[in-house]
Amino acid sequence: MAVREIRTYPDDVLRVKAEPVEAVDAEVRQLMDDLVATMHASAGIGLAAPQVGVSKRVIVLHVKMDDLDHPLTVLANPEIVEGSGEIEFEEGCLSLPGFNVWIDRFSHVKVKGTDREGTEVELEADGLFAVALQHEIDHLEGKLIIDSASPIKRAFYSKSVKKQMAKAGQL
Ligand code: QAP
Ligand code: CO
């Protein structure tokens, strides 16, 4: 298990549509374990492979601030097979530090995918767990929470990131 570097906006890798995993082999299992280690090291509740620079369809989640603790979830090729209801949640993202935006999501989802053992699984999620699954699956399509913000909010964040990058470049 190794903590990998988290890529942050506006890194191009975050915009690439991730490739399906053909088989959960040793390399994919290593990626899964590293994603978990990286998520825990950053106190995140979810992480997708593109966030560590790997364009593969792998996500990990550990949602713990709900009323109930959800188990650590690791999925390759996750797909939403059913979505219903509506929930509005103020989301953040480890790839957009300091950025938060309210987003409308399904409040209930059924997701299928392949677990760390290579077994096809289907799970149902509600509330924050459902939001987190939709957020991580968006990453696999190159979609970021900043896309859901108003143009003015987007421009403001983008400008502050550029300013910070310029400042860091001067050091
Ligand atoms: C995705 O997000 C998510 O800005 C996971 O300074 C978000 O773990 C799922 C984080 C909302 C469901 C609801 C963000 C940590 C962590 C920050 C995260 C920050 C420090 C975000
Ligand atoms: Co994210």
PDB file of C-alpha atoms and ligand atoms in Angstrom:
ATOM      1  CA  MET A   1       0.000   0.000   0.000  1.00  0.00           C
ATOM      2  CA  ALA A   2       1.405   3.316  -1.036  1.00  0.00           C
ATOM      3  CA  VAL A   3       0.028   6.806  -0.821  1.00  0.00           C
ATOM      4  CA  ARG A   4       0.077   8.332  -4.305  1.00  0.00           C
ATOM      5  CA  GLU A   5       0.075  11.981  -5.294  1.00  0.00           C
ATOM      6  CA  ILE A   6      -3.398  13.452  -5.793  1.00  0.00           C
ATOM      7  CA  ARG A   7      -3.794  15.331  -9.063  1.00  0.00           C
ATOM      8  CA  THR A   8      -5.620  18.610  -8.698  1.00  0.00           C
ATOM      9  CA  TYR A   9      -7.604  20.868 -10.989  1.00  0.00           C
ATOM     10  CA  PRO A  10      -6.845  21.875 -13.763  1.00  0.00           C
ATOM     11  CA  ASP A  11      -4.738  18.710 -14.391  1.00  0.00           C
ATOM     12  CA  ASP A  12      -5.721  17.268 -17.814  1.00  0.00           C
ATOM     13  CA  VAL A  13      -5.845  13.680 -16.521  1.00  0.00           C
ATOM     14  CA  LEU A  14      -8.989  14.601 -14.561  1.00  0.00           C
ATOM     15  CA  ARG A  15     -10.764  15.239 -17.896  1.00  0.00           C
ATOM     16  CA  VAL A  16      -9.923  11.923 -19.576  1.00  0.00           C
ATOM     17  CA  LYS A  17     -12.656   9.278 -19.894  1.00  0.00           C
ATOM     18  CA  ALA A  18     -11.252   6.312 -17.957  1.00  0.00           C
ATOM     19  CA  GLU A  19     -10.754   2.878 -19.561  1.00  0.00           C
ATOM     20  CA  PRO A  20     -12.667  -0.187 -18.339  1.00  0.00           C
ATOM     21  CA  VAL A  21     -10.723  -2.699 -16.237  1.00  0.00           C
ATOM     22  CA  GLU A  22     -10.466  -5.992 -18.127  1.00  0.00           C
ATOM     23  CA  ALA A  23      -9.506  -8.148 -15.165  1.00  0.00           C
ATOM     24  CA  VAL A  24      -8.814  -7.467 -11.494  1.00  0.00           C
ATOM     25  CA  ASP A  25      -5.191  -8.593 -11.605  1.00  0.00           C
ATOM     26  CA  ALA A  26      -2.285  -7.825  -9.270  1.00  0.00           C
ATOM     27  CA  GLU A  27      -1.732  -4.411 -10.834  1.00  0.00           C
ATOM     28  CA  VAL A  28      -5.383  -3.390 -10.431  1.00  0.00           C
ATOM     29  CA  ARG A  29      -5.423  -4.714  -6.844  1.00  0.00           C
ATOM     30  CA  GLN A  30      -2.315  -2.611  -6.142  1.00  0.00           C
ATOM     31  CA  LEU A  31      -4.098   0.421  -7.594  1.00  0.00           C
ATOM     32  CA  MET A  32      -7.149  -0.304  -5.404  1.00  0.00           C
ATOM     33  CA  ASP A  33      -5.004  -0.603  -2.266  1.00  0.00           C
ATOM     34  CA  ASP A  34      -3.095   2.579  -3.087  1.00  0.00           C
ATOM     35  CA  LEU A  35      -6.350   4.467  -3.677  1.00  0.00           C
ATOM     36  CA  VAL A  36      -7.583   3.368  -0.241  1.00  0.00           C
ATOM     37  CA  ALA A  37      -4.288   4.407   1.393  1.00  0.00           C
ATOM     38  CA  THR A  38      -4.336   7.759  -0.421  1.00  0.00           C
ATOM     39  CA  MET A  39      -7.983   8.420   0.483  1.00  0.00           C
ATOM     40  CA  HIS A  40      -7.375   7.623   4.153  1.00  0.00           C
ATOM     41  CA  ALA A  41      -4.156   9.691   4.252  1.00  0.00           C
ATOM     42  CA  SER A  42      -6.129  12.695   2.939  1.00  0.00           C
ATOM     43  CA  ALA A  43      -9.143  12.118   5.194  1.00  0.00           C
ATOM     44  CA  GLY A  44     -11.343  11.776   2.119  1.00  0.00           C
ATOM     45  CA  ILE A  45     -14.536   9.724   1.843  1.00  0.00           C
ATOM     46  CA  GLY A  46     -14.056   8.757  -1.794  1.00  0.00           C
ATOM     47  CA  LEU A  47     -11.392   8.642  -4.502  1.00  0.00           C
ATOM     48  CA  ALA A  48     -11.292   7.646  -8.170  1.00  0.00           C
ATOM     49  CA  ALA A  49      -8.253   6.355 -10.114  1.00  0.00           C
ATOM     50  CA  PRO A  50      -7.995   9.433 -12.402  1.00  0.00           C
ATOM     51  CA  GLN A  51      -7.337  11.470  -9.233  1.00  0.00           C
ATOM     52  CA  VAL A  52      -4.001   9.670  -8.871  1.00  0.00           C
ATOM     53  CA  GLY A  53      -3.298  10.001 -12.594  1.00  0.00           C
ATOM     54  CA  VAL A  54      -4.515   6.552 -13.685  1.00  0.00           C
ATOM     55  CA  SER A  55      -7.221   6.525 -16.376  1.00  0.00           C
ATOM     56  CA  LYS A  56      -8.854   3.291 -15.275  1.00  0.00           C
ATOM     57  CA  ARG A  57     -12.405   2.709 -14.043  1.00  0.00           C
ATOM     58  CA  VAL A  58     -11.683   2.098 -10.354  1.00  0.00           C
ATOM     59  CA  ILE A  59     -13.216   3.888  -7.350  1.00  0.00           C
ATOM     60  CA  VAL A  60     -12.965   3.548  -3.578  1.00  0.00           C
ATOM     61  CA  LEU A  61     -15.312   4.905  -0.912  1.00  0.00           C
ATOM     62  CA  HIS A  62     -15.316   5.035   2.851  1.00  0.00           C
ATOM     63  CA  VAL A  63     -18.288   7.113   3.928  1.00  0.00           C
ATOM     64  CA  LYS A  64     -18.194   7.569   7.677  1.00  0.00           C
ATOM     65  CA  MET A  65     -19.967  10.816   8.454  1.00  0.00           C
ATOM     66  CA  ASP A  66     -23.454   9.462   7.855  1.00  0.00           C
ATOM     67  CA  ASP A  67     -25.791   8.281  10.617  1.00  0.00           C
ATOM     68  CA  LEU A  68     -24.408   4.834   9.915  1.00  0.00           C
ATOM     69  CA  ASP A  69     -20.889   3.808   8.945  1.00  0.00           C
ATOM     70  CA  HIS A  70     -20.664   2.290   5.506  1.00  0.00           C
ATOM     71  CA  PRO A  71     -18.033  -0.368   4.929  1.00  0.00           C
ATOM     72  CA  LEU A  72     -14.995   0.352   2.786  1.00  0.00           C
ATOM     73  CA  THR A  73     -16.131  -0.075  -0.809  1.00  0.00           C
ATOM     74  CA  VAL A  74     -13.801  -0.844  -3.715  1.00  0.00           C
ATOM     75  CA  LEU A  75     -15.218  -1.145  -7.243  1.00  0.00           C
ATOM     76  CA  ALA A  76     -13.895  -1.660 -10.744  1.00  0.00           C
ATOM     77  CA  ASN A  77     -16.140  -0.697 -13.670  1.00  0.00           C
ATOM     78  CA  PRO A  78     -18.903   0.778 -11.469  1.00  0.00           C
ATOM     79  CA  GLU A  79     -22.159   1.544 -13.252  1.00  0.00           C
ATOM     80  CA  ILE A  80     -25.387   3.080 -12.043  1.00  0.00           C
ATOM     81  CA  VAL A  81     -28.130   0.680 -13.058  1.00  0.00           C
ATOM     82  CA  GLU A  82     -30.945   2.505 -11.296  1.00  0.00           C
ATOM     83  CA  GLY A  83     -31.402   5.940  -9.740  1.00  0.00           C
ATOM     84  CA  SER A  84     -34.368   7.492  -7.975  1.00  0.00           C
ATOM     85  CA  GLY A  85     -35.348  10.351  -5.699  1.00  0.00           C
ATOM     86  CA  GLU A  86     -33.482  13.586  -5.254  1.00  0.00           C
ATOM     87  CA  ILE A  87     -30.987  14.897  -2.741  1.00  0.00           C
ATOM     88  CA  GLU A  88     -29.091  18.154  -2.601  1.00  0.00           C
ATOM     89  CA  PHE A  89     -25.661  18.014  -0.993  1.00  0.00           C
ATOM     90  CA  GLU A  90     -22.748  20.434  -0.683  1.00  0.00           C
ATOM     91  CA  GLU A  91     -19.898  18.480  -2.255  1.00  0.00           C
ATOM     92  CA  GLY A  92     -16.158  18.895  -2.072  1.00  0.00           C
ATOM     93  CA  CYS A  93     -13.402  16.986  -3.860  1.00  0.00           C
ATOM     94  CA  LEU A  94      -9.783  16.166  -3.010  1.00  0.00           C
ATOM     95  CA  SER A  95      -8.861  17.318  -6.532  1.00  0.00           C
ATOM     96  CA  LEU A  96     -10.424  20.741  -5.942  1.00  0.00           C
ATOM     97  CA  PRO A  97      -9.162  21.695  -2.479  1.00  0.00           C
ATOM     98  CA  GLY A  98     -11.199  24.435  -0.861  1.00  0.00           C
ATOM     99  CA  PHE A  99     -13.994  24.264  -3.441  1.00  0.00           C
ATOM    100  CA  ASN A 100     -17.567  23.359  -2.485  1.00  0.00           C
ATOM    101  CA  VAL A 101     -20.775  23.415  -4.479  1.00  0.00           C
ATOM    102  CA  TRP A 102     -24.367  22.297  -3.951  1.00  0.00           C
ATOM    103  CA  ILE A 103     -25.331  19.560  -6.418  1.00  0.00           C
ATOM    104  CA  ASP A 104     -28.613  17.717  -7.071  1.00  0.00           C
ATOM    105  CA  ARG A 105     -28.198  13.942  -7.189  1.00  0.00           C
ATOM    106  CA  PHE A 106     -30.266  10.772  -6.983  1.00  0.00           C
ATOM    107  CA  SER A 107     -30.977  10.017  -3.327  1.00  0.00           C
ATOM    108  CA  HIS A 108     -31.041   6.289  -4.030  1.00  0.00           C
ATOM    109  CA  VAL A 109     -28.921   4.340  -6.488  1.00  0.00           C
ATOM    110  CA  LYS A 110     -28.302   0.751  -7.455  1.00  0.00           C
ATOM    111  CA  VAL A 111     -24.718   0.287  -8.640  1.00  0.00           C
ATOM    112  CA  LYS A 112     -23.064  -2.753 -10.141  1.00  0.00           C
ATOM    113  CA  GLY A 113     -19.365  -3.379 -10.508  1.00  0.00           C
ATOM    114  CA  THR A 114     -16.527  -5.770  -9.721  1.00  0.00           C
ATOM    115  CA  ASP A 115     -14.962  -5.993  -6.263  1.00  0.00           C
ATOM    116  CA  ARG A 116     -11.319  -6.557  -5.212  1.00  0.00           C
ATOM    117  CA  GLU A 117     -11.768 -10.334  -5.523  1.00  0.00           C
ATOM    118  CA  GLY A 118     -12.977  -9.968  -9.103  1.00  0.00           C
ATOM    119  CA  THR A 119     -16.546 -10.854  -8.139  1.00  0.00           C
ATOM    120  CA  GLU A 120     -19.447  -9.044  -9.800  1.00  0.00           C
ATOM    121  CA  VAL A 121     -21.418  -7.229  -7.125  1.00  0.00           C
ATOM    122  CA  GLU A 122     -24.497  -5.053  -6.974  1.00  0.00           C
ATOM    123  CA  LEU A 123     -25.127  -2.647  -4.140  1.00  0.00           C
ATOM    124  CA  GLU A 124     -27.828  -0.201  -3.139  1.00  0.00           C
ATOM    125  CA  ALA A 125     -27.074   3.127  -1.542  1.00  0.00           C
ATOM    126  CA  ASP A 126     -28.987   6.010   0.018  1.00  0.00           C
ATOM    127  CA  GLY A 127     -28.167   9.534   1.122  1.00  0.00           C
ATOM    128  CA  LEU A 128     -24.507  10.489   1.422  1.00  0.00           C
ATOM    129  CA  PHE A 129     -23.322   7.044   0.288  1.00  0.00           C
ATOM    130  CA  ALA A 130     -25.421   7.410  -2.884  1.00  0.00           C
ATOM    131  CA  VAL A 131     -24.051  10.930  -3.453  1.00  0.00           C
ATOM    132  CA  ALA A 132     -20.470   9.698  -3.037  1.00  0.00           C
ATOM    133  CA  LEU A 133     -20.962   6.868  -5.562  1.00  0.00           C
ATOM    134  CA  GLN A 134     -22.340   9.296  -8.158  1.00  0.00           C
ATOM    135  CA  HIS A 135     -19.486  11.747  -7.475  1.00  0.00           C
ATOM    136  CA  GLU A 136     -16.792   9.071  -7.959  1.00  0.00           C
ATOM    137  CA  ILE A 137     -18.435   7.608 -11.077  1.00  0.00           C
ATOM    138  CA  ASP A 138     -18.488  11.155 -12.547  1.00  0.00           C
ATOM    139  CA  HIS A 139     -14.677  11.218 -12.192  1.00  0.00           C
ATOM    140  CA  LEU A 140     -14.472   8.208 -14.542  1.00  0.00           C
ATOM    141  CA  GLU A 141     -16.226  10.295 -17.208  1.00  0.00           C
ATOM    142  CA  GLY A 142     -13.906  13.249 -16.670  1.00  0.00           C
ATOM    143  CA  LYS A 143     -16.641  15.187 -14.909  1.00  0.00           C
ATOM    144  CA  LEU A 144     -15.826  17.420 -11.932  1.00  0.00           C
ATOM    145  CA  ILE A 145     -17.985  19.221  -9.385  1.00  0.00           C
ATOM    146  CA  ILE A 146     -16.796  22.561 -10.743  1.00  0.00           C
ATOM    147  CA  ASP A 147     -18.863  21.773 -13.881  1.00  0.00           C
ATOM    148  CA  SER A 148     -21.991  22.087 -11.730  1.00  0.00           C
ATOM    149  CA  ALA A 149     -21.075  25.524 -10.401  1.00  0.00           C
ATOM    150  CA  SER A 150     -22.232  28.847 -11.825  1.00  0.00           C
ATOM    151  CA  PRO A 151     -19.904  30.444 -14.404  1.00  0.00           C
ATOM    152  CA  ILE A 152     -18.973  33.145 -11.912  1.00  0.00           C
ATOM    153  CA  LYS A 153     -18.092  30.670  -9.158  1.00  0.00           C
ATOM    154  CA  ARG A 154     -16.125  28.597 -11.663  1.00  0.00           C
ATOM    155  CA  ALA A 155     -14.190  31.634 -12.908  1.00  0.00           C
ATOM    156  CA  PHE A 156     -13.450  32.735  -9.338  1.00  0.00           C
ATOM    157  CA  TYR A 157     -11.992  29.346  -8.349  1.00  0.00           C
ATOM    158  CA  SER A 158     -10.086  28.940 -11.601  1.00  0.00           C
ATOM    159  CA  LYS A 159      -8.546  32.378 -11.126  1.00  0.00           C
ATOM    160  CA  SER A 160      -7.511  31.648  -7.535  1.00  0.00           C
ATOM    161  CA  VAL A 161      -5.884  28.351  -8.616  1.00  0.00           C
ATOM    162  CA  LYS A 162      -3.936  30.097 -11.384  1.00  0.00           C
ATOM    163  CA  LYS A 163      -2.834  32.780  -8.965  1.00  0.00           C
ATOM    164  CA  GLN A 164      -1.622  30.130  -6.495  1.00  0.00           C
ATOM    165  CA  MET A 165       0.213  28.248  -9.257  1.00  0.00           C
ATOM    166  CA  ALA A 166       1.959  31.425 -10.385  1.00  0.00           C
ATOM    167  CA  LYS A 167       2.942  32.161  -6.796  1.00  0.00           C
ATOM    168  CA  ALA A 168       4.344  28.640  -6.323  1.00  0.00           C
ATOM    169  CA  GLY A 169       6.267  28.991  -9.573  1.00  0.00           C
ATOM    170  CA  GLN A 170       8.010  32.074  -8.246  1.00  0.00           C
ATOM    171  CA  LEU A 171       9.467  30.253  -5.262  1.00  0.00           C
TER     172      LEU A 171
HETATM  173  C1  QAP B   1     -16.394  12.947  -2.765  1.00  0.00           C
HETATM  174  O1  QAP B   1     -14.788  13.972  -1.456  1.00  0.00           O
HETATM  175  C2  QAP B   1     -17.677  13.340  -2.113  1.00  0.00           C
HETATM  176  O2  QAP B   1     -11.886  20.502  -0.286  1.00  0.00           O
HETATM  177  C3  QAP B   1     -15.260  12.713  -1.812  1.00  0.00           C
HETATM  178  O3  QAP B   1     -10.063  20.741   1.656  1.00  0.00           O
HETATM  179  C4  QAP B   1     -17.919  14.649  -1.740  1.00  0.00           C
HETATM  180  O4  QAP B   1     -13.488  13.128   0.111  1.00  0.00           O
HETATM  181  C5  QAP B   1     -18.645  12.408  -1.890  1.00  0.00           C
HETATM  182  C6  QAP B   1     -11.836  17.040   0.952  1.00  0.00           C
HETATM  183  C7  QAP B   1     -19.118  15.002  -1.146  1.00  0.00           C
HETATM  184  C8  QAP B   1     -19.828  12.765  -1.293  1.00  0.00           C
HETATM  185  C9  QAP B   1     -20.073  14.058  -0.919  1.00  0.00           C
HETATM  186  C10 QAP B   1     -12.158  18.156   0.188  1.00  0.00           C
HETATM  187  C11 QAP B   1     -10.889  17.170   1.938  1.00  0.00           C
HETATM  188  C12 QAP B   1     -12.423  15.731   0.713  1.00  0.00           C
HETATM  189  C13 QAP B   1     -11.572  19.379   0.437  1.00  0.00           C
HETATM  190  C14 QAP B   1     -13.854  14.117  -0.474  1.00  0.00           C
HETATM  191  C15 QAP B   1     -10.621  19.506   1.444  1.00  0.00           C
HETATM  192  C16 QAP B   1     -10.290  18.392   2.189  1.00  0.00           C
HETATM  193  C17 QAP B   1     -13.360  15.461  -0.236  1.00  0.00           C
HETATM  194 CO    CO B   2     -13.853  14.067  -6.347  1.00  0.00          CO
END
